Short mmCIF file of N, CA and C in Angstrom, two decimals:
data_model
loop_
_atom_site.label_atom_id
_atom_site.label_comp_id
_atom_site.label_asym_id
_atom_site.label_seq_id
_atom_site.Cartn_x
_atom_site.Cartn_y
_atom_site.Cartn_z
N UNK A 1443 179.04 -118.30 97.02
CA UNK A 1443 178.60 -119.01 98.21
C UNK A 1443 179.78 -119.57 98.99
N UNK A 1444 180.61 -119.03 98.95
CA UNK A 1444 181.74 -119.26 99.87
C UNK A 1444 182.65 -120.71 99.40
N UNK A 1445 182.07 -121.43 98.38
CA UNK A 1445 182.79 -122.00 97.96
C UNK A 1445 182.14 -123.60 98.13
N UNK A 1446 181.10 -123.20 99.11
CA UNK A 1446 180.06 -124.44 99.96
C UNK A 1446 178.47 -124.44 99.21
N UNK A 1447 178.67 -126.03 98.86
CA UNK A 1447 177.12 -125.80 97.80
C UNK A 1447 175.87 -125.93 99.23
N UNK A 1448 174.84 -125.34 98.49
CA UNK A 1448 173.33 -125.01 99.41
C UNK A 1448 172.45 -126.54 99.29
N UNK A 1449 172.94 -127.42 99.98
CA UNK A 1449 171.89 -128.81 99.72
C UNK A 1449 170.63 -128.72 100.91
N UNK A 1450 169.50 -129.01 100.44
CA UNK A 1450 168.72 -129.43 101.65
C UNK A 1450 168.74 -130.20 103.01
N UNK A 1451 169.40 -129.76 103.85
CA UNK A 1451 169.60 -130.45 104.80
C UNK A 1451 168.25 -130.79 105.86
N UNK A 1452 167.24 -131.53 105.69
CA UNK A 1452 166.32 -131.47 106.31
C UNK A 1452 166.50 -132.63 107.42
N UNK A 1453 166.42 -132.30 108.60
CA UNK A 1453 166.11 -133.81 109.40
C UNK A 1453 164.67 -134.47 109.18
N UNK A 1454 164.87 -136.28 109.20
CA UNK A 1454 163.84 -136.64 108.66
C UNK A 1454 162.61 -137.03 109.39
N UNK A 1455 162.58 -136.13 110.87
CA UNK A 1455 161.30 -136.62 111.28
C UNK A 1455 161.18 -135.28 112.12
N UNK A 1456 159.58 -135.34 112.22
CA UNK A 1456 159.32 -134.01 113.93
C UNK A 1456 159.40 -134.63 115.37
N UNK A 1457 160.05 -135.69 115.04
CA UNK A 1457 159.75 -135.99 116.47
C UNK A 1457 161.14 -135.37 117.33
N UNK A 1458 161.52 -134.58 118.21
CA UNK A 1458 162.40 -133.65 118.57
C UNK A 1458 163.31 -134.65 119.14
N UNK A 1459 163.27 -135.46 119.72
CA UNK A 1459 164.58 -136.47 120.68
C UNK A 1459 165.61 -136.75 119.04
N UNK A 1460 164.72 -137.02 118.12
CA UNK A 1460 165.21 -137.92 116.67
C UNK A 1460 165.78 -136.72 116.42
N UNK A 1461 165.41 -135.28 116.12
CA UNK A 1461 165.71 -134.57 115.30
C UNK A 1461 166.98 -133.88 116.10
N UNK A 1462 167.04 -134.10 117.39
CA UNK A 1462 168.13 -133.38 118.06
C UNK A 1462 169.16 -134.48 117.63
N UNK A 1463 169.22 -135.80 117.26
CA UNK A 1463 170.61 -136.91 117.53
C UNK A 1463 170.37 -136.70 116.28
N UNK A 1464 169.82 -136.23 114.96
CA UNK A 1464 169.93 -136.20 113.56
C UNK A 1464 171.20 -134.91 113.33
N UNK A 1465 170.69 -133.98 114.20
CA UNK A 1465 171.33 -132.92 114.29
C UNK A 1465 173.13 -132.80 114.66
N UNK A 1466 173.17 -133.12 116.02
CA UNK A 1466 174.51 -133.73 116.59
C UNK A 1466 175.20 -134.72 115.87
N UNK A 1467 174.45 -135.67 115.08
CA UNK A 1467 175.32 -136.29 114.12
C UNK A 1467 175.80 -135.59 113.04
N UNK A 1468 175.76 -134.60 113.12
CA UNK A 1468 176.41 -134.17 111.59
C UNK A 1468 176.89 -132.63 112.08
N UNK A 1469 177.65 -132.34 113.74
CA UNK A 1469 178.53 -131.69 114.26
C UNK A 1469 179.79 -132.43 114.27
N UNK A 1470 181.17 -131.70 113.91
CA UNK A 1470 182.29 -132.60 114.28
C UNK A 1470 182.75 -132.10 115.37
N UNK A 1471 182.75 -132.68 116.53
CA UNK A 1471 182.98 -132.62 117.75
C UNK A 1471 184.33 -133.50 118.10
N UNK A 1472 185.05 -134.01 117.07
CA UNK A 1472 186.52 -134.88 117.69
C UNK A 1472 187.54 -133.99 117.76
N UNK A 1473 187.57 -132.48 117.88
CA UNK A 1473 188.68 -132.03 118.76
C UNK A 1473 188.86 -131.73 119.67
N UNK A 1474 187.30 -132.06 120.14
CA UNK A 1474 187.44 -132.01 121.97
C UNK A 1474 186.16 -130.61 122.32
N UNK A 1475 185.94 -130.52 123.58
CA UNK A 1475 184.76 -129.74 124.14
C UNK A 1475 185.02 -128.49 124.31
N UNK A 1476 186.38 -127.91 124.00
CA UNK A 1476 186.87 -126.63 123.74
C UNK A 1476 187.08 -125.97 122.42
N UNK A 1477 187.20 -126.93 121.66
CA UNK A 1477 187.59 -126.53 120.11
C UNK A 1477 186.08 -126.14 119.46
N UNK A 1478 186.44 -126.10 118.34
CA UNK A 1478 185.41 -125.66 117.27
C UNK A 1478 184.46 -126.84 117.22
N UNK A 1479 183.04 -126.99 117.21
CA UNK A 1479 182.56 -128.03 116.87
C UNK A 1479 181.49 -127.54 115.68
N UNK A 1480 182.28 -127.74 114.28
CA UNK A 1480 181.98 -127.52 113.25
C UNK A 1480 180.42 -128.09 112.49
N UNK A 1481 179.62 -127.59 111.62
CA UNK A 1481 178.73 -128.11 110.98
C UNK A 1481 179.02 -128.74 110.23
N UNK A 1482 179.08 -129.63 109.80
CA UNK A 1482 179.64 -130.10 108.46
C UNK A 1482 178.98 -130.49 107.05
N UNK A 1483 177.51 -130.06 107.07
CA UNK A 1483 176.56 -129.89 106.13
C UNK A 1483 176.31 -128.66 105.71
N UNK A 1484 175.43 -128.43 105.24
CA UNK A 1484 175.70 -127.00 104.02
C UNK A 1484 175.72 -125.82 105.06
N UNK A 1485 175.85 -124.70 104.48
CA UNK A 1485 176.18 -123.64 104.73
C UNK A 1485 175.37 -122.66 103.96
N UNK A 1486 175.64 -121.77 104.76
CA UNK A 1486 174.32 -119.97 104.15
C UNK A 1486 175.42 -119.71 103.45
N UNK A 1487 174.59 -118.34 102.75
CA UNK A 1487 175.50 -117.46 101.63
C UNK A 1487 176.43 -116.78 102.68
N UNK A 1488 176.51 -116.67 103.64
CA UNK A 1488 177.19 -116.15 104.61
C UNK A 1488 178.64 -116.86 105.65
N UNK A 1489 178.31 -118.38 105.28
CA UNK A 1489 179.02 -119.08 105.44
C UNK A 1489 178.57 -119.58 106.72
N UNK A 1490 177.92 -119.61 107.41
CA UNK A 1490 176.94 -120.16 108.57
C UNK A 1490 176.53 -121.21 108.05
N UNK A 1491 176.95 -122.59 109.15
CA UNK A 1491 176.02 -123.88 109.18
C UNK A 1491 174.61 -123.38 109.15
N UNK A 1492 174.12 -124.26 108.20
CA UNK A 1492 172.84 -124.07 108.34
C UNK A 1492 171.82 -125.67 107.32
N UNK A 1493 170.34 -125.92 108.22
CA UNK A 1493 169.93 -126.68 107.91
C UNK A 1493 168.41 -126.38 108.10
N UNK A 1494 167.34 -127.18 107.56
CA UNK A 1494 166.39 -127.46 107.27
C UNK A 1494 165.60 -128.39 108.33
N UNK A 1495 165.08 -127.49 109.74
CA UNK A 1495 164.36 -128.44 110.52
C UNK A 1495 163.03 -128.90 110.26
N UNK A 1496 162.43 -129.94 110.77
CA UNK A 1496 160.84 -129.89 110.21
C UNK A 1496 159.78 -128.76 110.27
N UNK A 1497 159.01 -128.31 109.27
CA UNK A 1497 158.46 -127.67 109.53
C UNK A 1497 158.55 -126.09 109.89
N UNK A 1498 160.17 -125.85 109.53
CA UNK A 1498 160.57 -124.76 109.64
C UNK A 1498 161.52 -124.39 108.25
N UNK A 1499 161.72 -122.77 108.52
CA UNK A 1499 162.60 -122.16 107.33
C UNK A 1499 164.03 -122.93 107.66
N UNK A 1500 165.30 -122.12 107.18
CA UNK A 1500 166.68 -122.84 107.18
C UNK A 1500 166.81 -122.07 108.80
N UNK A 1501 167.23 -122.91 109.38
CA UNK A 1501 167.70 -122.52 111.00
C UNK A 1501 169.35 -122.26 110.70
N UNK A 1502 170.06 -121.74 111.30
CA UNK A 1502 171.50 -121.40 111.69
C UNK A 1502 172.07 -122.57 112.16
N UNK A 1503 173.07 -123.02 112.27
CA UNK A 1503 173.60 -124.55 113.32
C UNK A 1503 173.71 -123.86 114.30
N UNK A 1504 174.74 -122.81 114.39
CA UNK A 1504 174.56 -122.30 115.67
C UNK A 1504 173.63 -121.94 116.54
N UNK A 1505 172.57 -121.41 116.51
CA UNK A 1505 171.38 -121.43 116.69
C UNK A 1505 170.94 -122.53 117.54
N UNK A 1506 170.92 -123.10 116.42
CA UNK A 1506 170.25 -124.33 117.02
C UNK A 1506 170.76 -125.41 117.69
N UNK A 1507 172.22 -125.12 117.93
CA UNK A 1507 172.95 -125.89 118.90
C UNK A 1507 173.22 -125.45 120.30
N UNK A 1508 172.67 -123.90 120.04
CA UNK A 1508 172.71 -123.44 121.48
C UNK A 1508 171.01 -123.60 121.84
N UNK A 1509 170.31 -123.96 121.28
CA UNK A 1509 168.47 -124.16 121.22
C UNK A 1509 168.58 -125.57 122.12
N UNK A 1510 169.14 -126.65 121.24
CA UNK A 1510 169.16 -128.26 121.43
C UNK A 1510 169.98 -128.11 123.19
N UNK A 1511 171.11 -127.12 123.38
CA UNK A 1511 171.63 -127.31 124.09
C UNK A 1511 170.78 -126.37 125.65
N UNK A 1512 169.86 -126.00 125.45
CA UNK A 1512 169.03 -125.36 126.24
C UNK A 1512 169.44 -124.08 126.86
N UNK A 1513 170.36 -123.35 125.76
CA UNK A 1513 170.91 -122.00 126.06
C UNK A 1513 170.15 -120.75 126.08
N UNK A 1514 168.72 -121.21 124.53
CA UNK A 1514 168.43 -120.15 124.56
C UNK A 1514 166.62 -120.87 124.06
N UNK A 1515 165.74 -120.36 124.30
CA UNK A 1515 164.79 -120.87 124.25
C UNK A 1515 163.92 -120.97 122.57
N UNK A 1516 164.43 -120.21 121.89
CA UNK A 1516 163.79 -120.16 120.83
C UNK A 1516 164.87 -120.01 119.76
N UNK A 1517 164.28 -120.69 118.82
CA UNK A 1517 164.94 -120.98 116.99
C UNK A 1517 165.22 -119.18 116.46
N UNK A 1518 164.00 -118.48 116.72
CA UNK A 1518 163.80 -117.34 116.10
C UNK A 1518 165.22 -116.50 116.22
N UNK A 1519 165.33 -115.87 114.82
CA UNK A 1519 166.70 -114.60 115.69
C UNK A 1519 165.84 -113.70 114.73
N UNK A 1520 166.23 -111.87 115.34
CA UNK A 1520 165.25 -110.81 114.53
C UNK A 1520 166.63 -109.97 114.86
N UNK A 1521 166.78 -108.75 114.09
CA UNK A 1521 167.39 -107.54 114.07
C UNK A 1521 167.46 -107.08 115.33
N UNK A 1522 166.54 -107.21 116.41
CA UNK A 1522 166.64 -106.63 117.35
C UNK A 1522 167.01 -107.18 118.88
N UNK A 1523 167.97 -108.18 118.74
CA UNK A 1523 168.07 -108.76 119.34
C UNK A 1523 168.97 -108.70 120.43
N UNK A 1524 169.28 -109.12 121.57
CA UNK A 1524 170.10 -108.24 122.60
C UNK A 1524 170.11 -109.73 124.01
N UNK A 1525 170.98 -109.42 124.60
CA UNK A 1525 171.12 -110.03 125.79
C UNK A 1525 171.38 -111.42 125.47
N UNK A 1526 170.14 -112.59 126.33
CA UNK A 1526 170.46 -113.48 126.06
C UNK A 1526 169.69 -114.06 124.90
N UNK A 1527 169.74 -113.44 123.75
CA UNK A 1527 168.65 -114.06 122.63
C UNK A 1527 170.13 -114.27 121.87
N UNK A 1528 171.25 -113.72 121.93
CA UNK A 1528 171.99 -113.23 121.28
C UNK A 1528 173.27 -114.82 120.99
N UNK A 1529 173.48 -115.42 120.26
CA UNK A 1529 174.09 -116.76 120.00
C UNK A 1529 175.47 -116.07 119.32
N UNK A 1530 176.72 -116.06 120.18
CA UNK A 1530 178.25 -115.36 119.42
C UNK A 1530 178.92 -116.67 119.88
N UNK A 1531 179.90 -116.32 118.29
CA UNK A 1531 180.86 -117.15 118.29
C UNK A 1531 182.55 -116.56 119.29
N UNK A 1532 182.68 -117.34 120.24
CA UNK A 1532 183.68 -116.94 120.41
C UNK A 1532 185.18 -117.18 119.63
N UNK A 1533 184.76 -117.93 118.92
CA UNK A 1533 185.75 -118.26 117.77
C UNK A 1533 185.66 -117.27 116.80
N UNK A 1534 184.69 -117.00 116.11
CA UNK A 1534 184.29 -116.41 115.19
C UNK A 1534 184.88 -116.93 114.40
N UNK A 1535 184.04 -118.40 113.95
CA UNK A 1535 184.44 -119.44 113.16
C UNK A 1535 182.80 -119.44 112.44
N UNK A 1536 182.30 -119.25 111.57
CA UNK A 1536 181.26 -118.88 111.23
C UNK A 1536 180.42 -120.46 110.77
N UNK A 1537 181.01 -121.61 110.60
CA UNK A 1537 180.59 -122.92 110.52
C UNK A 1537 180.29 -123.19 112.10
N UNK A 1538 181.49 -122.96 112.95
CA UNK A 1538 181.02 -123.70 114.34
C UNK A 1538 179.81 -123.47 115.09
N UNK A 1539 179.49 -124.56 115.96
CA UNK A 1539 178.00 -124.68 116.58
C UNK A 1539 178.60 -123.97 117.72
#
């Protein structure tokens, strides 16, 4: 697992305003709005931030930081995915949001 243990990261409520500042709190964002803004809670077997929203399977951070950030409209990602469903790292930093 990349070296990163698999803890439950669940935010603790559905109410979405709570679960978005549950979320952003646990991005490290102090190198500024260009740099990496890292997950810093567990990680997939793949090495992808990843966490436990209410009521849902494990979401991606990335994902869901481009979701929270109103990039892309839905949590879901599928095999077939293309255009703007499509969440890339331009870092290809596989933790960053």
């Amino acid at each position: 697992m990349n070296g990163h243990k698999m803890r439950s990261m669940t935010a603790p409520t559905s109410d979405v305003e709570a679960v978005k500042q549950w979320f952003w709190a646990h991005v490290d964002k102090s190198d500024g709005p260009d740099a990496c803004w890292l997950w810093r809670e567990s990680r997939s077997p793949s090495g992808y931030g990843a966490y436990f929203m209410p009521g849902k399977k494990r979401v991606l951070a990335h994902r869901a930081a481009a979701f929270y950030s109103g990039l892309i409209e839905s949590l879901k990602a599928s095999n077939g995915m293309r255009g703007n469903d499509l969440v890339l790292h331009a870092c290809d930093n596989r933790p960053c949001c």
